[in-house]
Amino acid sequence: MGALPLVAIDPAPVRHTAAARGGAALARRTAVAASAGTLLLGLFGRIMAFPLGHDEQGHVAAARLVFREPLYQTLGYNHFPGLPLLLGGVYVLTGADHLLLVGRLLVAACWIATAALLWVMARAHVAVPRERLPAALFAGLALASGGLLDPAGMLVTNNFLPVPFALFGLHLLIVGMRRERPAPVTIAAAGCSLALAVMMKVAFVFVLPCVGVAALLVRRETLSLAERLRTVVIPLLLGGLVGGTPLLVYLAREPEGLLAHTIRYFTGPHRAYWQQATEPKVMTLAGKIMVADQVWLGAGGALALLLIALFVAAAWRGQRERGAPAWPLVLCGALALSGAALSFLPTPAFPQYYLPPLPFVAATVILAYAAVPAKARAPATAALWAGAAICLLLLGPRLLAGVPDSLRPARWAGVEVHADGERLRVLVGGSAAPVATLAPILPLEGGLAIYPEFANGPFVYRLAPYLAPADRRWFTTAAPATLDAFLAARPPSAIVTGWETPFDPAFERYALAHGYRAAALVTARAHAFVAPGEEK
C-alpha cells in the first residue's frame, strides 16, 4: 500500500482568522474600557459640581475642628465619629485648606473603591472570567440607581462613606470563612472593616448581629466549638474592637454628650421639631413605605430583586448538585433584609434612611448569579447584560451630563465655596471676631473663626426650644428666640446667609439693624453682611 500524498495547507487563513478574533476581542475591551471611563468621568464631574448641600455643613465643620474642640458637647455633631475623624485626618495629613473640595474627592474615592470591590467580589465568586463583567457592572448600576446619584451619594455626608467599608468587610468575611481552615487574620480584618462602617453611620449597626450569628452558625459540621472560637469568633470580635476603638474612646470621654447628640437627639427633639414643622415631611408608616418604594424599587432596584429571585430559583437544584455553600448568599440576604427593616425606624423618613440595604443587594446579585448552574448560565448572563443596559438608559443622561463638569474645575462646588471663604476673609480684614452663619463651611474655608453654637449648621440651633431640660447641659447652641441677645453679647465680624430659608431672616434683620453692610460673594445664593469698620 503506497504512502498517502502530502497536502500543503496554507496557514495564512488561520492566521487571518486568529488575528480577526484577536482584533474583535481588543475592540470589545477597548469599547468597554472607554464606556466605563466615560461613566466614571461623568460620575466624578457630578460629584464635584453638585451644589453645596444643607447636610454637608455639620459634617465638614466637624471634620475641620474635630482635633481642636469636643466633637459632641462643643461642636454639636449628631452622628458617630467616623466621618469627622477620617476627613479630619485627611485635612491634617495633607494640610488642605480646600475643605469641601477634599471632602468631595473623598466621596469620589469611596465610589471608586465600591466599584473596585464589586469587581473583586465578582472575580472571587464567578468562575468564568468573561461572566464577571456583567455581574459587577449590573450590581454597580443597580446600586447607583437607588438614589445614590442624588444628594445622598454626592455630598460630603455619612450616607455613602460606609458602603465600601461594609462591602470590604463582607468580602473578607466570606473569603476567610470559605477556606478549608478559616483565616483568623482575614476574619479580624473583616470585623475591623465592618466596625468602621458602623462608625461612619449608626444605621449600619444591623451588620453586627447578622455577622455575629454567621460566625456562630456557619460550618457547624466542619468546625469544632474550640476551633470556631479560636479562628472565627475571637478574631472577628478583636477586629471589631479595633475598628470601633474611636467610638469607645468617645464613649469614655464624652459618654453623655455622645448619647445626647446621637440616640436622644433623634428620638426626642428631632422628632418634636418635625411634628410642628411646616416643611414637607413623612411621618406615617404608609408614607415611609412610599419613600422605600421610590428608593428600593425605582430604576435598577426592582430589576435587581427580580434577577436575584430568578437566579436563586435556577440555582436551587444546581446548588445541591454541586454542593456549593449557600451561607454567603443567605448572609447577604439577611443583611439586606435587616437593613431594610431598620430603615423604617426613624421618624420623619428621608430617602437617605433607606440606603443601607442597597450595597448588600448588590452583593447578593453577584452571589446569586455565581450560584446559577452552567446549563442556565447563558440566559442568566443575557439577563444581566439586559439589566445593565436598562440601568444605563435610566442613569446615562445624569452621568453623561457630568462629563463636561469633570473638565471644568472652576464650576466645582469646592472651588466656588473656597473662593467665597477667601473673599470673606478679605472683607473682614484681620478681625478675630467669629462669623455668624448657619453655613459654617464658608468662613472655615477662609480660615475664619465661627461660633461653636452654629458649628453644626441649623441642626442643633433649630432644635434648641425642644431640648429636654436634662440634656441642655450637653448642647452648646443659641436659640432662635434669643438670637439678637446672643449676637449682641459677642458681635460677629460678618454674617452669612443664603442656605437656611426658615432661619436666615433673623440673622439678616440683626445685620441691618446694627449697620452691617451687604457684600457680594462668588456663590449667587450667598449673602454676606460685614460689620461696620470691618469692610475692606
Coordinates of C-alpha atoms in Angstrom, one line a residue:
M1 CA 0.0 0.0 0.0
G2 CA 1.5 3.3 -1.1
A3 CA 2.1 6.3 1.1
L4 CA -0.6 8.9 1.3
P5 CA 0.1 12.1 -0.7
L6 CA 1.1 15.1 1.4
V7 CA -1.3 18.1 1.1
A8 CA 0.1 21.5 1.8
I9 CA -2.1 23.7 4.0
D10 CA -1.8 27.4 3.6
P11 CA -1.5 28.9 7.2
A12 CA -2.5 32.4 6.1
P13 CA -6.3 31.9 6.5
V14 CA -5.7 30.5 10.0
R15 CA -3.5 33.4 11.0
H16 CA -6.1 35.8 9.5
T17 CA -8.9 34.3 11.5
A18 CA -7.0 34.3 14.7
A19 CA -6.0 37.9 14.1
A20 CA -9.6 38.9 13.3
R21 CA -10.7 37.3 16.6
G22 CA -8.0 38.9 18.5
G23 CA -8.8 42.3 16.9
A24 CA -12.5 41.9 17.7
A25 CA -11.7 41.0 21.3
L26 CA -9.4 44.0 21.6
A27 CA -12.1 46.2 20.1
R28 CA -14.6 44.9 22.6
R29 CA -12.2 45.5 25.6
T30 CA -11.4 49.0 24.3
A31 CA -15.1 49.8 23.9
V32 CA -15.9 48.6 27.4
A33 CA -12.9 50.5 28.9
A34 CA -13.9 53.7 27.1
S35 CA -17.6 53.4 28.2
A36 CA -16.6 52.7 31.8
G37 CA -14.1 55.6 31.8
T38 CA -16.8 57.9 30.4
L39 CA -19.3 56.8 33.1
L40 CA -16.7 57.2 35.9
L41 CA -15.7 60.6 34.5
G42 CA -19.4 61.7 34.5
L43 CA -19.8 60.4 38.0
F44 CA -16.8 62.4 39.1
G45 CA -18.0 65.5 37.5
R46 CA -21.4 65.1 39.0
I47 CA -19.9 64.7 42.5
M48 CA -17.6 67.7 42.1
A49 CA -20.1 70.1 40.6
F50 CA -23.1 69.1 42.8
P51 CA -24.2 72.3 44.7
L52 CA -23.3 72.8 48.3
G53 CA -25.8 70.9 50.3
H54 CA -27.6 71.6 53.5
D55 CA -26.5 68.3 55.1
E56 CA -22.8 69.0 54.4
Q57 CA -22.4 71.9 56.8
G58 CA -22.1 70.0 60.1
H59 CA -20.0 67.1 58.7
V60 CA -17.3 69.3 57.1
A61 CA -17.2 71.7 60.0
A62 CA -16.9 68.8 62.5
A63 CA -14.1 67.3 60.4
R64 CA -12.2 70.7 60.3
L65 CA -12.5 71.2 64.1
V66 CA -12.6 67.6 65.5
F67 CA -9.0 67.7 66.8
R68 CA -9.5 71.2 68.3
E69 CA -12.8 71.0 70.1
P70 CA -15.0 68.4 71.8
L71 CA -17.0 66.7 69.0
Y72 CA -20.3 66.5 70.7
Q73 CA -20.7 68.9 73.6
T74 CA -19.0 71.8 71.8
L75 CA -19.4 71.1 68.0
G76 CA -22.9 69.5 68.4
Y77 CA -22.2 66.6 66.0
N78 CA -25.1 64.3 65.7
H79 CA -23.6 61.1 64.4
F80 CA -20.9 58.5 65.3
P81 CA -17.4 60.0 64.9
G82 CA -16.2 58.1 61.8
L83 CA -16.6 60.8 59.2
P84 CA -15.1 63.7 61.1
L85 CA -12.1 61.5 62.2
L86 CA -11.5 60.2 58.6
L87 CA -11.9 63.5 56.8
G88 CA -10.3 65.5 59.6
G89 CA -7.3 63.1 59.4
V90 CA -7.1 63.8 55.7
Y91 CA -7.1 67.5 56.4
V92 CA -4.2 67.1 58.9
L93 CA -2.1 64.8 56.8
T94 CA -2.4 66.9 53.6
G95 CA -2.6 70.3 55.1
A96 CA -5.5 71.0 52.8
D97 CA -7.4 74.3 53.1
H98 CA -10.0 73.5 50.4
L99 CA -12.3 71.7 52.8
L100 CA -15.3 71.0 50.7
L101 CA -13.2 70.1 47.7
V102 CA -11.2 67.5 49.6
G103 CA -14.4 66.1 51.1
R104 CA -15.9 65.7 47.6
L105 CA -12.7 63.9 46.5
L106 CA -13.1 61.6 49.4
V107 CA -16.7 60.8 48.3
A108 CA -15.4 60.1 44.7
A109 CA -12.7 57.8 46.2
C110 CA -15.4 55.9 48.0
W111 CA -17.3 55.4 44.7
I112 CA -14.2 54.1 43.0
A113 CA -13.5 51.8 46.0
T114 CA -17.0 50.5 45.8
A115 CA -16.8 49.8 42.1
A116 CA -13.5 48.0 42.6
L117 CA -14.9 45.9 45.5
L118 CA -17.8 44.8 43.3
W119 CA -15.4 43.7 40.7
V120 CA -13.2 41.9 43.3
M121 CA -16.3 40.1 44.6
A122 CA -17.2 39.1 41.0
R123 CA -13.7 37.7 40.4
A124 CA -13.8 35.8 43.7
H125 CA -17.2 34.1 43.1
V126 CA -17.9 33.9 39.4
A127 CA -15.8 31.1 37.9
V128 CA -15.8 32.1 34.2
P129 CA -13.7 35.3 33.5
R130 CA -16.0 36.6 30.7
E131 CA -19.0 36.4 33.0
R132 CA -17.6 38.6 35.8
L133 CA -18.0 41.9 34.0
P134 CA -21.8 41.7 33.5
A135 CA -22.2 40.6 37.2
A136 CA -20.1 43.5 38.6
L137 CA -21.5 46.0 36.1
F138 CA -25.2 45.3 36.8
A139 CA -24.5 45.2 40.6
G140 CA -22.9 48.6 40.5
L141 CA -25.5 50.2 38.3
A142 CA -28.3 48.8 40.4
L143 CA -26.6 50.2 43.5
A144 CA -26.2 53.6 41.9
S145 CA -29.8 53.7 40.8
G146 CA -31.1 53.5 44.3
G147 CA -31.0 57.3 44.9
L148 CA -27.2 57.4 45.2
L149 CA -26.9 59.8 42.2
D150 CA -28.9 62.2 44.3
P151 CA -27.6 64.2 47.3
A152 CA -27.1 61.1 49.5
G153 CA -24.4 59.8 47.2
M154 CA -22.9 63.1 46.0
L155 CA -22.5 65.2 49.2
V156 CA -19.9 65.0 52.0
T157 CA -22.1 63.2 54.4
N158 CA -22.1 59.8 56.1
N159 CA -24.6 58.3 53.8
F160 CA -22.3 56.8 51.2
L161 CA -19.0 56.6 53.0
P162 CA -19.9 53.4 54.9
V163 CA -20.6 51.5 51.7
P164 CA -17.0 50.5 50.7
F165 CA -16.2 49.5 54.3
A166 CA -19.3 47.4 54.6
L167 CA -18.6 45.6 51.2
F168 CA -15.0 45.1 52.1
G169 CA -15.8 43.6 55.4
L170 CA -18.4 41.3 53.9
H171 CA -16.0 40.1 51.2
L172 CA -13.2 39.4 53.7
L173 CA -15.6 37.5 56.0
I174 CA -16.8 35.3 53.2
V175 CA -13.3 34.7 51.8
G176 CA -11.9 34.0 55.3
M177 CA -14.6 31.5 56.2
R178 CA -14.8 29.7 52.9
R179 CA -11.3 28.3 53.2
E180 CA -10.8 24.8 54.4
R181 CA -9.3 26.2 57.6
P182 CA -10.7 29.7 58.4
A183 CA -8.2 32.5 58.2
P184 CA -8.1 34.4 61.5
V185 CA -6.2 37.5 60.2
T186 CA -8.6 37.9 57.3
I187 CA -11.6 37.5 59.6
A188 CA -10.2 40.0 62.0
A189 CA -9.8 42.5 59.1
A190 CA -13.4 41.8 58.2
G191 CA -14.5 42.7 61.7
C192 CA -12.5 45.9 61.7
S193 CA -13.9 47.0 58.3
L194 CA -17.5 46.3 59.4
A195 CA -17.0 48.2 62.6
L196 CA -15.7 51.1 60.6
A197 CA -18.9 51.1 58.5
V198 CA -20.9 51.3 61.7
M199 CA -18.5 54.1 62.9
M200 CA -19.5 56.1 59.8
K201 CA -23.2 55.7 60.3
V202 CA -25.1 54.1 63.1
A203 CA -27.8 52.8 60.7
F204 CA -25.3 50.1 59.7
V205 CA -25.4 48.6 63.2
F206 CA -27.6 45.8 61.8
V207 CA -24.5 44.2 60.3
L208 CA -23.2 43.3 63.7
P209 CA -25.8 40.8 64.8
C210 CA -26.0 39.3 61.4
V211 CA -22.3 38.7 61.2
G212 CA -22.2 37.5 64.8
V213 CA -24.9 34.9 64.1
A214 CA -23.0 33.8 61.0
A215 CA -19.8 33.4 63.0
L216 CA -21.6 31.1 65.4
L217 CA -23.6 29.0 63.0
V218 CA -21.7 28.7 59.7
R219 CA -19.9 25.4 59.0
R220 CA -21.1 23.8 62.2
E221 CA -20.4 20.3 60.7
T222 CA -16.7 21.0 60.0
L223 CA -15.6 23.3 62.9
S224 CA -15.5 22.3 66.5
L225 CA -16.5 24.8 69.1
A226 CA -13.0 25.4 70.2
E227 CA -11.7 25.9 66.7
R228 CA -14.6 28.2 65.8
L229 CA -13.9 30.4 68.8
R230 CA -10.1 30.5 68.0
T231 CA -10.3 31.0 64.3
V232 CA -13.6 32.9 63.7
V233 CA -15.3 34.4 66.7
I234 CA -12.4 35.8 68.7
P235 CA -10.6 37.3 65.6
L236 CA -13.9 38.8 64.4
L237 CA -14.5 40.3 67.8
L238 CA -11.0 41.6 68.2
G239 CA -11.1 43.2 64.7
G240 CA -14.4 44.8 65.6
L241 CA -13.0 46.3 68.7
V242 CA -10.0 47.7 66.8
G243 CA -12.4 49.3 64.2
G244 CA -14.7 50.6 66.9
T245 CA -11.9 52.0 69.2
P246 CA -12.6 55.7 68.3
L247 CA -16.2 55.2 69.3
L248 CA -15.2 53.5 72.6
V249 CA -12.8 56.5 73.2
Y250 CA -15.7 58.9 72.8
L251 CA -17.9 56.8 75.0
A252 CA -15.3 57.1 77.7
R253 CA -14.5 60.8 77.1
E254 CA -18.0 62.2 76.3
P255 CA -20.5 59.5 77.2
E256 CA -23.4 61.7 78.0
G257 CA -22.6 64.1 75.2
L258 CA -22.4 61.3 72.6
L259 CA -25.7 59.7 73.7
A260 CA -27.5 63.0 73.9
H261 CA -26.3 64.1 70.4
T262 CA -27.0 60.7 68.7
I263 CA -29.6 58.5 70.3
R264 CA -31.6 61.0 72.3
Y265 CA -31.3 63.7 69.7
F266 CA -33.1 61.7 67.1
T267 CA -35.7 60.2 69.4
G268 CA -36.6 63.4 71.2
P269 CA -36.1 67.0 69.9
H270 CA -35.6 66.0 66.3
R271 CA -39.0 64.3 66.2
A272 CA -40.6 67.1 68.2
Y273 CA -39.3 69.7 65.7
W274 CA -40.6 67.9 62.7
Q275 CA -44.0 67.3 64.2
Q276 CA -44.7 71.0 64.2
A277 CA -42.6 72.0 61.1
T278 CA -44.4 73.1 58.0
E279 CA -41.8 71.7 55.6
P280 CA -42.6 68.6 53.6
K281 CA -42.1 65.5 55.8
V282 CA -43.1 61.9 56.0
M283 CA -44.3 60.8 59.5
T284 CA -46.6 57.8 58.9
L285 CA -45.9 54.2 58.0
A286 CA -47.8 54.5 54.8
G287 CA -45.6 57.4 53.8
K288 CA -42.4 55.6 54.7
I289 CA -43.5 52.6 52.5
M290 CA -43.8 55.1 49.6
V291 CA -40.4 56.5 50.2
A292 CA -38.9 53.0 50.5
D293 CA -40.6 52.1 47.2
Q294 CA -39.0 55.0 45.4
V295 CA -35.5 54.2 46.7
W296 CA -35.6 50.4 46.5
L297 CA -37.8 49.7 43.5
G298 CA -37.0 52.6 41.3
A299 CA -34.7 52.2 38.3
G300 CA -32.5 49.2 38.8
G301 CA -33.7 48.2 42.2
A302 CA -36.7 46.2 41.0
L303 CA -34.6 44.6 38.3
A304 CA -32.0 43.5 40.9
L305 CA -34.6 41.9 43.1
L306 CA -36.2 40.2 40.2
L307 CA -32.9 38.8 38.9
I308 CA -31.9 37.6 42.4
A309 CA -35.2 35.7 42.6
L310 CA -34.7 34.1 39.2
F311 CA -31.1 33.2 39.9
V312 CA -31.9 31.7 43.3
A313 CA -34.7 29.6 41.7
A314 CA -32.4 28.5 38.9
A315 CA -29.6 27.6 41.3
W316 CA -31.7 25.7 43.8
R317 CA -31.1 22.3 42.3
G318 CA -27.7 23.1 40.9
Q319 CA -26.6 24.3 44.3
R320 CA -27.4 21.0 45.8
E321 CA -25.8 19.0 43.0
R322 CA -22.5 20.9 43.2
G323 CA -22.6 21.1 47.0
A324 CA -21.5 24.8 46.9
P325 CA -22.1 26.6 50.2
A326 CA -25.3 28.6 50.4
W327 CA -24.4 30.5 53.5
P328 CA -22.8 33.5 51.8
L329 CA -25.9 34.1 49.8
V330 CA -28.1 33.6 52.9
L331 CA -25.9 36.1 54.9
C332 CA -26.2 38.7 52.2
G333 CA -29.9 38.3 52.1
A334 CA -30.2 38.6 55.9
L335 CA -28.1 41.7 55.8
A336 CA -30.3 43.3 53.1
L337 CA -33.5 42.4 54.9
S338 CA -32.2 43.5 58.3
G339 CA -31.1 46.9 56.8
A340 CA -34.5 47.3 55.2
A341 CA -36.4 46.6 58.4
L342 CA -34.2 49.1 60.4
S343 CA -34.8 51.8 57.7
F344 CA -38.4 52.2 58.9
L345 CA -37.5 53.1 62.5
P346 CA -36.5 56.8 62.1
T347 CA -39.3 59.4 62.0
P348 CA -39.6 61.5 59.9
A349 CA -38.4 59.5 56.9
F350 CA -35.9 60.8 54.4
P351 CA -34.7 58.9 51.3
Q352 CA -31.1 58.5 52.7
Y353 CA -32.5 56.4 55.6
Y354 CA -33.3 53.6 53.1
L355 CA -29.9 53.3 51.5
P356 CA -28.1 50.9 54.0
P357 CA -29.5 47.7 52.5
L358 CA -28.6 48.6 48.9
P359 CA -24.9 47.5 49.0
F360 CA -25.9 44.1 50.3
V361 CA -28.5 43.8 47.5
A362 CA -25.7 44.5 45.0
A363 CA -23.5 41.8 46.6
T364 CA -26.5 39.4 46.6
V365 CA -26.8 39.9 42.8
I366 CA -23.2 38.7 42.3
L367 CA -23.5 35.7 44.7
A368 CA -26.9 34.6 43.3
Y369 CA -25.5 34.8 39.7
A370 CA -22.4 32.8 40.8
A371 CA -24.7 30.0 42.1
V372 CA -26.6 29.6 38.8
P373 CA -25.7 26.2 37.2
A374 CA -23.8 26.0 33.9
K375 CA -26.8 24.9 31.9
A376 CA -28.7 28.1 32.9
R377 CA -25.7 30.5 32.8
A378 CA -26.2 31.7 29.3
P379 CA -29.7 33.2 29.8
A380 CA -28.7 34.5 33.2
T381 CA -25.8 36.3 31.7
A382 CA -28.0 37.7 29.0
A383 CA -30.4 38.9 31.7
L384 CA -27.6 40.8 33.5
W385 CA -26.5 42.5 30.2
A386 CA -30.1 43.5 29.6
G387 CA -30.5 44.8 33.1
A388 CA -27.3 46.8 32.8
A389 CA -28.5 48.3 29.5
I390 CA -31.8 49.3 31.1
C391 CA -29.9 50.9 34.0
L392 CA -27.7 52.8 31.7
L393 CA -30.6 54.1 29.8
L394 CA -32.1 55.4 33.0
L395 CA -28.9 56.7 34.6
G396 CA -26.9 57.7 31.5
P397 CA -28.3 61.2 31.0
R398 CA -27.3 62.2 34.5
L399 CA -23.9 60.6 34.3
L400 CA -23.1 62.0 30.9
A401 CA -24.1 65.5 31.9
G402 CA -21.3 65.3 34.5
V403 CA -18.6 64.7 31.9
P404 CA -18.2 68.4 30.9
D405 CA -18.2 69.4 34.6
S406 CA -15.4 67.0 35.3
L407 CA -13.2 69.0 33.0
R408 CA -14.1 72.4 34.3
P409 CA -12.8 72.8 37.9
A410 CA -14.0 76.4 38.1
R411 CA -17.5 75.0 38.3
W412 CA -16.8 72.6 41.1
A413 CA -18.6 73.4 44.3
G414 CA -15.5 73.0 46.4
V415 CA -13.7 75.6 44.3
E416 CA -16.6 78.1 44.4
V417 CA -17.1 77.8 48.1
H418 CA -13.4 78.2 48.8
A419 CA -13.4 81.4 46.7
D420 CA -16.3 82.6 48.9
G421 CA -14.2 81.8 52.0
E422 CA -11.3 83.7 50.7
R423 CA -13.5 86.7 49.7
L424 CA -15.0 86.7 53.2
R425 CA -11.5 86.8 54.8
V426 CA -10.6 89.8 52.7
L427 CA -13.9 91.5 53.6
V428 CA -13.4 91.2 57.4
G429 CA -9.7 92.0 57.3
G430 CA -7.8 90.9 60.3
S431 CA -10.8 90.7 62.7
A432 CA -10.6 87.9 65.2
A433 CA -14.4 88.0 65.8
P434 CA -16.2 85.0 64.6
V435 CA -18.6 84.9 61.6
A436 CA -22.2 84.2 62.4
T437 CA -23.8 81.8 59.9
L438 CA -25.7 78.5 59.7
A439 CA -23.4 77.7 56.7
P440 CA -20.1 77.3 58.7
I441 CA -18.2 75.8 55.7
L442 CA -17.9 79.3 54.1
P443 CA -15.9 81.0 56.9
L444 CA -13.9 77.9 57.7
E445 CA -12.8 77.8 54.0
G446 CA -11.4 81.2 54.6
G447 CA -9.6 80.2 57.8
L448 CA -12.0 82.4 59.9
A449 CA -13.4 81.7 63.3
I450 CA -17.0 80.6 63.8
Y451 CA -19.4 80.3 66.8
P452 CA -19.4 76.8 68.2
E453 CA -23.1 77.3 68.7
F454 CA -23.5 77.2 64.9
A455 CA -20.8 74.6 64.0
N456 CA -23.5 72.0 63.2
G457 CA -25.3 74.4 60.9
P458 CA -29.0 74.5 61.6
F459 CA -29.3 71.0 63.1
V460 CA -28.9 71.9 66.8
Y461 CA -29.9 75.5 66.5
R462 CA -33.4 74.8 65.3
L463 CA -34.0 72.2 68.0
A464 CA -33.0 74.4 70.9
P465 CA -36.6 75.0 72.0
Y466 CA -37.3 71.2 72.1
L467 CA -34.2 70.1 74.1
A468 CA -35.1 68.2 77.2
P469 CA -34.0 70.1 80.4
A470 CA -31.8 67.2 81.4
D471 CA -30.0 67.3 78.1
R472 CA -29.4 71.1 77.7
R473 CA -26.1 71.0 79.6
W474 CA -24.7 68.7 76.8
F475 CA -25.6 71.1 74.0
T476 CA -23.7 74.3 73.0
T477 CA -26.2 76.3 71.0
A478 CA -28.0 79.5 70.6
A479 CA -31.8 79.6 70.2
P480 CA -33.9 81.5 67.6
A481 CA -35.8 83.3 70.3
T482 CA -32.7 84.8 71.9
L483 CA -30.5 85.2 68.7
D484 CA -30.3 89.1 69.0
A485 CA -29.1 89.0 72.6
F486 CA -26.6 86.2 71.8
L487 CA -25.0 88.1 68.9
A488 CA -25.1 91.4 70.8
A489 CA -23.1 89.8 73.6
R490 CA -20.3 88.9 71.1
P491 CA -20.8 90.8 67.8
P492 CA -19.7 88.9 64.7
S493 CA -17.3 90.3 62.2
A494 CA -19.7 89.2 59.4
I495 CA -23.0 87.4 58.9
V496 CA -23.5 85.0 56.0
T497 CA -26.9 83.8 54.9
G498 CA -28.5 82.1 51.9
W499 CA -28.9 78.4 52.8
E500 CA -31.4 78.2 55.6
T501 CA -34.6 79.9 54.5
P502 CA -36.6 79.4 57.7
F503 CA -33.8 80.9 59.9
D504 CA -31.8 83.3 57.8
P505 CA -34.2 86.3 58.1
A506 CA -33.4 86.7 61.8
F507 CA -29.7 86.9 61.1
E508 CA -30.3 89.4 58.3
R509 CA -32.6 91.6 60.5
Y510 CA -29.8 91.7 63.1
A511 CA -27.3 92.7 60.4
L512 CA -29.4 95.5 59.0
A513 CA -30.4 96.8 62.4
H514 CA -26.8 97.1 63.5
G515 CA -25.4 98.7 60.4
Y516 CA -23.8 95.7 58.8
R517 CA -23.1 96.4 55.1
A518 CA -24.1 93.9 52.4
A519 CA -21.3 92.5 50.3
A520 CA -21.2 90.1 47.3
L521 CA -19.7 86.6 47.4
V522 CA -18.9 84.3 44.5
T523 CA -21.9 82.0 45.0
A524 CA -25.0 83.6 43.8
R525 CA -27.2 82.4 46.7
A526 CA -24.8 83.6 49.4
H527 CA -25.4 86.9 51.1
A528 CA -22.7 88.5 53.3
F529 CA -23.1 91.3 55.8
V530 CA -19.9 92.9 57.1
A531 CA -19.6 94.6 60.5
P532 CA -19.2 98.4 60.4
G533 CA -15.5 99.3 60.3
E534 CA -14.6 95.8 59.0
E535 CA -15.3 96.0 55.3
K536 CA -12.3 96.3 53.0

